Coordinates of C-alpha atoms and ligand atoms in Angstrom, one line a residue:
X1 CA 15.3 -23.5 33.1
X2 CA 16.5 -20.2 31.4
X3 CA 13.7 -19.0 28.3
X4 CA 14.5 -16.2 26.1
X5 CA 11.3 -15.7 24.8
X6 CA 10.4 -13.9 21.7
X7 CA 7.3 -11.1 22.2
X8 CA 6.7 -10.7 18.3
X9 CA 6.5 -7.5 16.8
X10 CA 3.2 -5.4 18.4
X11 CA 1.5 -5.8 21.6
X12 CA 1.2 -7.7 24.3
X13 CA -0.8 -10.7 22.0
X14 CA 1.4 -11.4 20.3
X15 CA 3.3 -13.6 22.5
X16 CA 2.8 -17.7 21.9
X17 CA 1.0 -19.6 24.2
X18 CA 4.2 -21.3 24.5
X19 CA 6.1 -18.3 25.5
X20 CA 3.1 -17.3 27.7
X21 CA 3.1 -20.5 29.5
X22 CA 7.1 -20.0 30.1
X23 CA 6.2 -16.8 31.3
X24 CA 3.8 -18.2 33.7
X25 CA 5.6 -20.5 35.4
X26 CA 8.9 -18.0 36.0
X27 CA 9.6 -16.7 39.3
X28 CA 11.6 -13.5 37.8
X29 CA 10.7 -12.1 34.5
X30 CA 13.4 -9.7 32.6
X31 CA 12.3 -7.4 29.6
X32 CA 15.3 -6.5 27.1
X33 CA 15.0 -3.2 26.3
X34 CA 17.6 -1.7 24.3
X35 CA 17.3 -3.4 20.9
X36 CA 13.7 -3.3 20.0
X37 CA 11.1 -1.9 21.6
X38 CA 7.3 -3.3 21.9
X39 CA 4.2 -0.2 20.9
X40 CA 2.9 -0.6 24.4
X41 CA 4.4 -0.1 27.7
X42 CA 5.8 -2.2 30.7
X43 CA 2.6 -1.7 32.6
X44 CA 0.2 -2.9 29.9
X45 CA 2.9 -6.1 29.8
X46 CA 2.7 -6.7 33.7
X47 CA -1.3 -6.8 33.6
X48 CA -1.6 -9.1 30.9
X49 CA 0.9 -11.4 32.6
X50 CA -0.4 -10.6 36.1
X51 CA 3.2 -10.1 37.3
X52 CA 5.9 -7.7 37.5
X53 CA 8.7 -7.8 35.2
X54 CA 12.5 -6.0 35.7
X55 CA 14.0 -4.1 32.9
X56 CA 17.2 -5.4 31.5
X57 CA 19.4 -2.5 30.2
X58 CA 22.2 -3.2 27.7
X59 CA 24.8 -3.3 31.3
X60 CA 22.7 -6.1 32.8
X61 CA 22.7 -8.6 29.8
X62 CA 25.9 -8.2 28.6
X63 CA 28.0 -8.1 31.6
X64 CA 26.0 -8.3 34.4
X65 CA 24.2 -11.4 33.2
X66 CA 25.0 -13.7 36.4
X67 CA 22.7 -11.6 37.8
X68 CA 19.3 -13.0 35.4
X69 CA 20.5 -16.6 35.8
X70 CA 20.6 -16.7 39.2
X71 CA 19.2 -19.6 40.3
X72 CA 17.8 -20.4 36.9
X73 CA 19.3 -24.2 37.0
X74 CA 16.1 -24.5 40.2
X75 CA 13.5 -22.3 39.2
X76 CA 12.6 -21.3 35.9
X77 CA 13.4 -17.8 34.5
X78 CA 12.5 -16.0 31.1
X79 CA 14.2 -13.7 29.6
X80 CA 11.5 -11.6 27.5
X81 CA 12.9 -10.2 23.6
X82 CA 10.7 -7.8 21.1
X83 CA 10.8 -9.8 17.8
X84 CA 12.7 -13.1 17.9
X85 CA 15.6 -13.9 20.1
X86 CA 17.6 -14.8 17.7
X87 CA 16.4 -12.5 15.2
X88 CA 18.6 -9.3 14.0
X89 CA 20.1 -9.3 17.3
X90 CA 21.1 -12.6 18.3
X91 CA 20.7 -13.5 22.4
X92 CA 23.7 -16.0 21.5
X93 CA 26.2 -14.4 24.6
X94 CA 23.6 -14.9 27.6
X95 CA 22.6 -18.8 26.1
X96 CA 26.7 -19.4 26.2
X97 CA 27.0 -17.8 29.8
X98 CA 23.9 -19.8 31.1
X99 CA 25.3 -23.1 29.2
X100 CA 28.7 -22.8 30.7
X101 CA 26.9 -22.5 34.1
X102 CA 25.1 -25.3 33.5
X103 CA 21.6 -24.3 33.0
X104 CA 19.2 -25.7 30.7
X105 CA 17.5 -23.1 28.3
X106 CA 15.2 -23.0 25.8
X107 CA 13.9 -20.1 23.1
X108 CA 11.0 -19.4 22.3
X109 CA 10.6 -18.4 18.8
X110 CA 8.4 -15.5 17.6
X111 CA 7.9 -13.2 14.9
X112 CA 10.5 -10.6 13.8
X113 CA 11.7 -8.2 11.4
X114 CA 13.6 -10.3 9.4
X115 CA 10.6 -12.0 7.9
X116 CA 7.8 -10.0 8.9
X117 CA 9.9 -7.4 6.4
X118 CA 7.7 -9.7 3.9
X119 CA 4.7 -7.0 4.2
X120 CA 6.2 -4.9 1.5
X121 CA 5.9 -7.3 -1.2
X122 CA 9.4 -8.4 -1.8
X123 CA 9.9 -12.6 -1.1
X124 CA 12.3 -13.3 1.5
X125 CA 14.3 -15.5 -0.8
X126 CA 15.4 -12.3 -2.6
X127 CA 16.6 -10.6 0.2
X128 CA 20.8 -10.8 0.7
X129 CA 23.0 -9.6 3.7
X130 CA 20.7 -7.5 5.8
X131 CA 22.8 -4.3 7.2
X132 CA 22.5 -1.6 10.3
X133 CA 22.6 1.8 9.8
X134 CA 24.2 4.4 12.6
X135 CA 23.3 7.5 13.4
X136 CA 26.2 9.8 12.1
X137 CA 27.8 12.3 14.1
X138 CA 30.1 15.4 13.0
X139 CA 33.0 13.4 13.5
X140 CA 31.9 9.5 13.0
X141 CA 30.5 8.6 9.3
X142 CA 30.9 4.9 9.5
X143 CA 30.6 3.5 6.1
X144 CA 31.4 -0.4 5.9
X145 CA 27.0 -1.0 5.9
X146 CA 27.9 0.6 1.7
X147 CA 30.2 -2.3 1.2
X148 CA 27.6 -5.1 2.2
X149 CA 25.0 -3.2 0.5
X150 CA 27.1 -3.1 -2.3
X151 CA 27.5 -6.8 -2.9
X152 CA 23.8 -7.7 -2.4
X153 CA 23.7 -5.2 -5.7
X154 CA 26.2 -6.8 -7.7
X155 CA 23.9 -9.9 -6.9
X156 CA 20.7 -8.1 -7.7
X157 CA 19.4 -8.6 -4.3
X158 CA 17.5 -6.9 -1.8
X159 CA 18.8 -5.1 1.6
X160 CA 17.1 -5.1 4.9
X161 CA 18.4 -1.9 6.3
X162 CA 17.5 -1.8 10.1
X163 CA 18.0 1.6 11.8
X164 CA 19.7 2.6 14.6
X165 CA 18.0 3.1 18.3
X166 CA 19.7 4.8 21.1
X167 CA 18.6 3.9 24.4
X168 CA 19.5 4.8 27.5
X169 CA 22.8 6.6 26.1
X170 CA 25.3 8.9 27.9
X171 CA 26.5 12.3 26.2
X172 CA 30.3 12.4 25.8
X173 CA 30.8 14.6 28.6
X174 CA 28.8 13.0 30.9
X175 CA 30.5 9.5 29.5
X176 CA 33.8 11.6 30.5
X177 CA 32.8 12.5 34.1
X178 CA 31.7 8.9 34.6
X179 CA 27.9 10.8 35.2
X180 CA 25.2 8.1 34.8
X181 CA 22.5 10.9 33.5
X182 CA 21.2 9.5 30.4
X183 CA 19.6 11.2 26.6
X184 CA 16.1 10.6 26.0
X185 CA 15.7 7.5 23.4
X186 CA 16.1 8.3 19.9
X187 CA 15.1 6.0 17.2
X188 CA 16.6 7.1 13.7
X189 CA 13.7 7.6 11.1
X190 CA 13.3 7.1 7.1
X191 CA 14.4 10.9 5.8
X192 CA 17.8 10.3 8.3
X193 CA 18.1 7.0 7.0
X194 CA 18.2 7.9 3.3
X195 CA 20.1 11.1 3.7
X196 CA 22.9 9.5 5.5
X197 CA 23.2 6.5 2.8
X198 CA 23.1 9.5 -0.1
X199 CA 25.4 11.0 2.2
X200 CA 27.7 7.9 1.7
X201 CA 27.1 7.5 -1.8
X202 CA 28.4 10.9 -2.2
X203 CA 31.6 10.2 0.0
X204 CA 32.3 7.0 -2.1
X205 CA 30.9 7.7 -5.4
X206 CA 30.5 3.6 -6.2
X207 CA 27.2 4.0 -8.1
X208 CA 25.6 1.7 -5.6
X209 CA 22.4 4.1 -5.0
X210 CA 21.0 6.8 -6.9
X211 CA 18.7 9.4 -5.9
X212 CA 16.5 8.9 -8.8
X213 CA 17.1 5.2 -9.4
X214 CA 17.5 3.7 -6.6
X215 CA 13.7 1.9 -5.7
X216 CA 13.3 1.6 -1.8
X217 CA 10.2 0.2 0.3
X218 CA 10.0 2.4 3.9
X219 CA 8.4 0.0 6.5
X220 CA 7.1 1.5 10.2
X221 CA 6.1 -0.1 13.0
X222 CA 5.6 -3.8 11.0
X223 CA 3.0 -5.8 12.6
X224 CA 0.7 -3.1 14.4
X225 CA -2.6 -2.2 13.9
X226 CA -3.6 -1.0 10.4
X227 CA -3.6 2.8 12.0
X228 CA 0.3 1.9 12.8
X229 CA 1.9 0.0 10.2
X230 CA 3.0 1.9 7.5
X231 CA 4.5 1.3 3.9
X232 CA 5.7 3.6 1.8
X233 CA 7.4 3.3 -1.5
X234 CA 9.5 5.0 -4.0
X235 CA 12.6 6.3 -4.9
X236 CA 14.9 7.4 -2.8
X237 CA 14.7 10.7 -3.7
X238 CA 10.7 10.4 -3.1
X239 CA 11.4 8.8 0.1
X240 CA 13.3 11.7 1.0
X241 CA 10.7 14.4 0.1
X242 CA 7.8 12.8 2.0
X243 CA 7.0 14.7 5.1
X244 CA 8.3 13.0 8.4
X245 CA 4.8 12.4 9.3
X246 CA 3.9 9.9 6.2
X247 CA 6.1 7.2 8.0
X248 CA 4.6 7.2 11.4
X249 CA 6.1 6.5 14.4
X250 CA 9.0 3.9 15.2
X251 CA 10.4 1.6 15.1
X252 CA 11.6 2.2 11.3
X253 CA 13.5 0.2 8.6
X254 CA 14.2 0.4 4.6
X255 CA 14.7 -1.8 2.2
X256 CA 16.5 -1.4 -1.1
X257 CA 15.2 -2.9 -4.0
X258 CA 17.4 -5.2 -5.6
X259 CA 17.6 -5.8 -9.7
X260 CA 16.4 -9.3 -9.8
X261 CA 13.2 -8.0 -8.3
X262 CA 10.1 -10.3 -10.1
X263 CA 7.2 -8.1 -11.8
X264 CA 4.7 -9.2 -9.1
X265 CA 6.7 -8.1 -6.3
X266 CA 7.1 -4.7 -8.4
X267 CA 3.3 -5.2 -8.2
X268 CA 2.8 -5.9 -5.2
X269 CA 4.8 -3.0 -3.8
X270 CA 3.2 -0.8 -6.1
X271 CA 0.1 -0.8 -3.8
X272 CA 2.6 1.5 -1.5
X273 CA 4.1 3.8 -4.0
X274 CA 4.0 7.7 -3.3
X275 CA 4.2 7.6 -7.5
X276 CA 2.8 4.5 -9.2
X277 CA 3.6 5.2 -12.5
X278 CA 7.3 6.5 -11.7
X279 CA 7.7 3.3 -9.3
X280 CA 6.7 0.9 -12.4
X281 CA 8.5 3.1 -14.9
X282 CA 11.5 3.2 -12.9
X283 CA 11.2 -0.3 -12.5
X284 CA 10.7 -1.3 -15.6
X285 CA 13.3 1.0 -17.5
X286 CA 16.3 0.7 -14.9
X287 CA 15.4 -2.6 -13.3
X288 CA 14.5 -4.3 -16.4
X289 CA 11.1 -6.0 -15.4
X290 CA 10.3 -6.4 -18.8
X291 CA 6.7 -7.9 -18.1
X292 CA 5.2 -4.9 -16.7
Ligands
SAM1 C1 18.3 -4.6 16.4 S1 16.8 -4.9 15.6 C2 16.0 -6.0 16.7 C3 15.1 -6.9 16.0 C4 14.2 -7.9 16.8 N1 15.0 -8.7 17.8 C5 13.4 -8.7 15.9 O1 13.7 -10.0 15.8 O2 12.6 -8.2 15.1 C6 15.9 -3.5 15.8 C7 15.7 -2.8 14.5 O3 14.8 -3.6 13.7 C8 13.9 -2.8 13.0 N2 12.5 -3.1 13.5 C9 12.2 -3.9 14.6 N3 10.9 -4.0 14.7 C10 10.3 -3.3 13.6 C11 9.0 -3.1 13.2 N4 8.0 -3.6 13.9 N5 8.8 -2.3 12.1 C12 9.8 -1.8 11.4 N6 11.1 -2.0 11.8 C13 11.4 -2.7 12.9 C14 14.2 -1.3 13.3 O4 15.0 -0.8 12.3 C15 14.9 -1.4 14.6 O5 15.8 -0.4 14.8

């Protein structure tokens, strides 16, 4: 049998018994490691499962995959994923590869992002297309996250924004002399997040966000220990002037506050705001949440 297995969001707990179990019985044990990462390291993993587990790299799931589900269709094997499997970043390319091959599998769910994202306040059922945010360089702006953000607007809803993480990357020249030396990880944080999206705005002018209208809920590290977890509210503009430390370390997303937001998740949220009484009047005099 072939499990991806979902880790959850935090530590090395927050795997299900039904995960662990898989886990368990599995004679090889990968760790995907280039879409999420977990707050503790592969050591801390290995004790608590009393075996050693191989690091997948981007290369090895996506085209060497053969190499995981070998022999999976007589022994079992897991294939371990921060968050959910098929949460954000779907696992769906390895589950067709092992199918085709003829091996069972089975996922293991867990927690993830997607609705863990709840924390802030805002109910999942308000939330429309949730979009991924590059890190810009001189020459590459991409811009087609401003069209999907956009049309969750129009409809008044909410946008999970989920920034970009860079692992185990090659610099241009190095890409160019085919040199496998690769840049430390770099996970994008909140102040790059908003800047480049204001960035955008400017570029397109659509009136989709506004510096001083736009609400936004900052989320860090969702799921860890109270010391880790952050949320931090406000316009963007606030979010922007907050010192890099208030948002703690990553993993990092954003979302943006749509206009059918409801008065308690306004509320709610409020808890978080770097300025409660610019967050409600913001709130209620743009957003119209007339019962505050
Ligand atoms: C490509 S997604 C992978 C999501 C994962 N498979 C899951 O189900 O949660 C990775 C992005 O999700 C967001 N993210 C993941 N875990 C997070 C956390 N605990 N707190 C805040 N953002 C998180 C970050 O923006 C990160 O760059």
């Amino acid at each position: 049998m072939f499990y991806i297995i979902g880790l959850g969001l935090s530590d090395e707990k927050d795997i299900t018994l039904r995960g662990l179990e898989a886990v368990k019985g599995s004679s090889r044990v990968y760790l995907e490691a280039y879409t999420s990462i977990l707050m503790i390291s592969q050591e801390r993993l290995e004790a608590f499962y009393q075996k050693p587990i191989i690091l997948a790299d981007r290369d090895m799931v996506e085209t060497q995959s053969d190499e995981i589900l070998a022999n999976a269709d007589t022994e079992d094997v897991s294939l371990l994923v921060v968050g959910d499997p098929l949460g954000a970043t779907t696992h769906t390319d390895i589950v067709l590869r092992a199918r085709a091959l003829g091996i069972p599998t089975r996922v293991i769910h867990n927690a993830s992002i997607m609705n863990a994202v709840g924390a802030c306040g805002l109910q999942l059922y308000n939330f429309g297309q949730t979009v991924s945010l590059v890190f810009f360089t001189e020459t590459w702006k991409p811009d087609s996250y401003y069209d999907r953000v956009k049309e969750n607007v129009k409809l008044g809803m909410h946008t999970l924004v989920l920034l970009d993480i860079k692992v185990k990357e090659q610099s241009e020249e190095n890409l160019a002399r085919g040199r496998k030396i690769y840049e430390p990880p770099r996970y994008m944080s909140i102040p790059t997040a908003v800047s480049q999206m204001l960035h955008t705005e400017s570029e397109r002018s659509e009136d989709v966000l506004s510096p001083e209208t736009t609400l936004a809920i900052a989320l860090s590290r969702v799921g860890g220990d109270a010391d880790q977890q952050r949320i931090v509210a406000g316009t963007l503009k606030e979010l922007l002037e907050q010192p890099e430390e208030a948002f703690g370390e990553p993993l990092h997303s954003i979302v943006i506050v749509g206009k059918r937001v409801h008065h308690m998740e306004i509320e709610y949220a409020e808890e978080y705001a770097v300025d409660k009484q610019n967050w409600r009047r913001v709130a209620k005099e743009v957003y119209g949440c007339a019962e505050l």
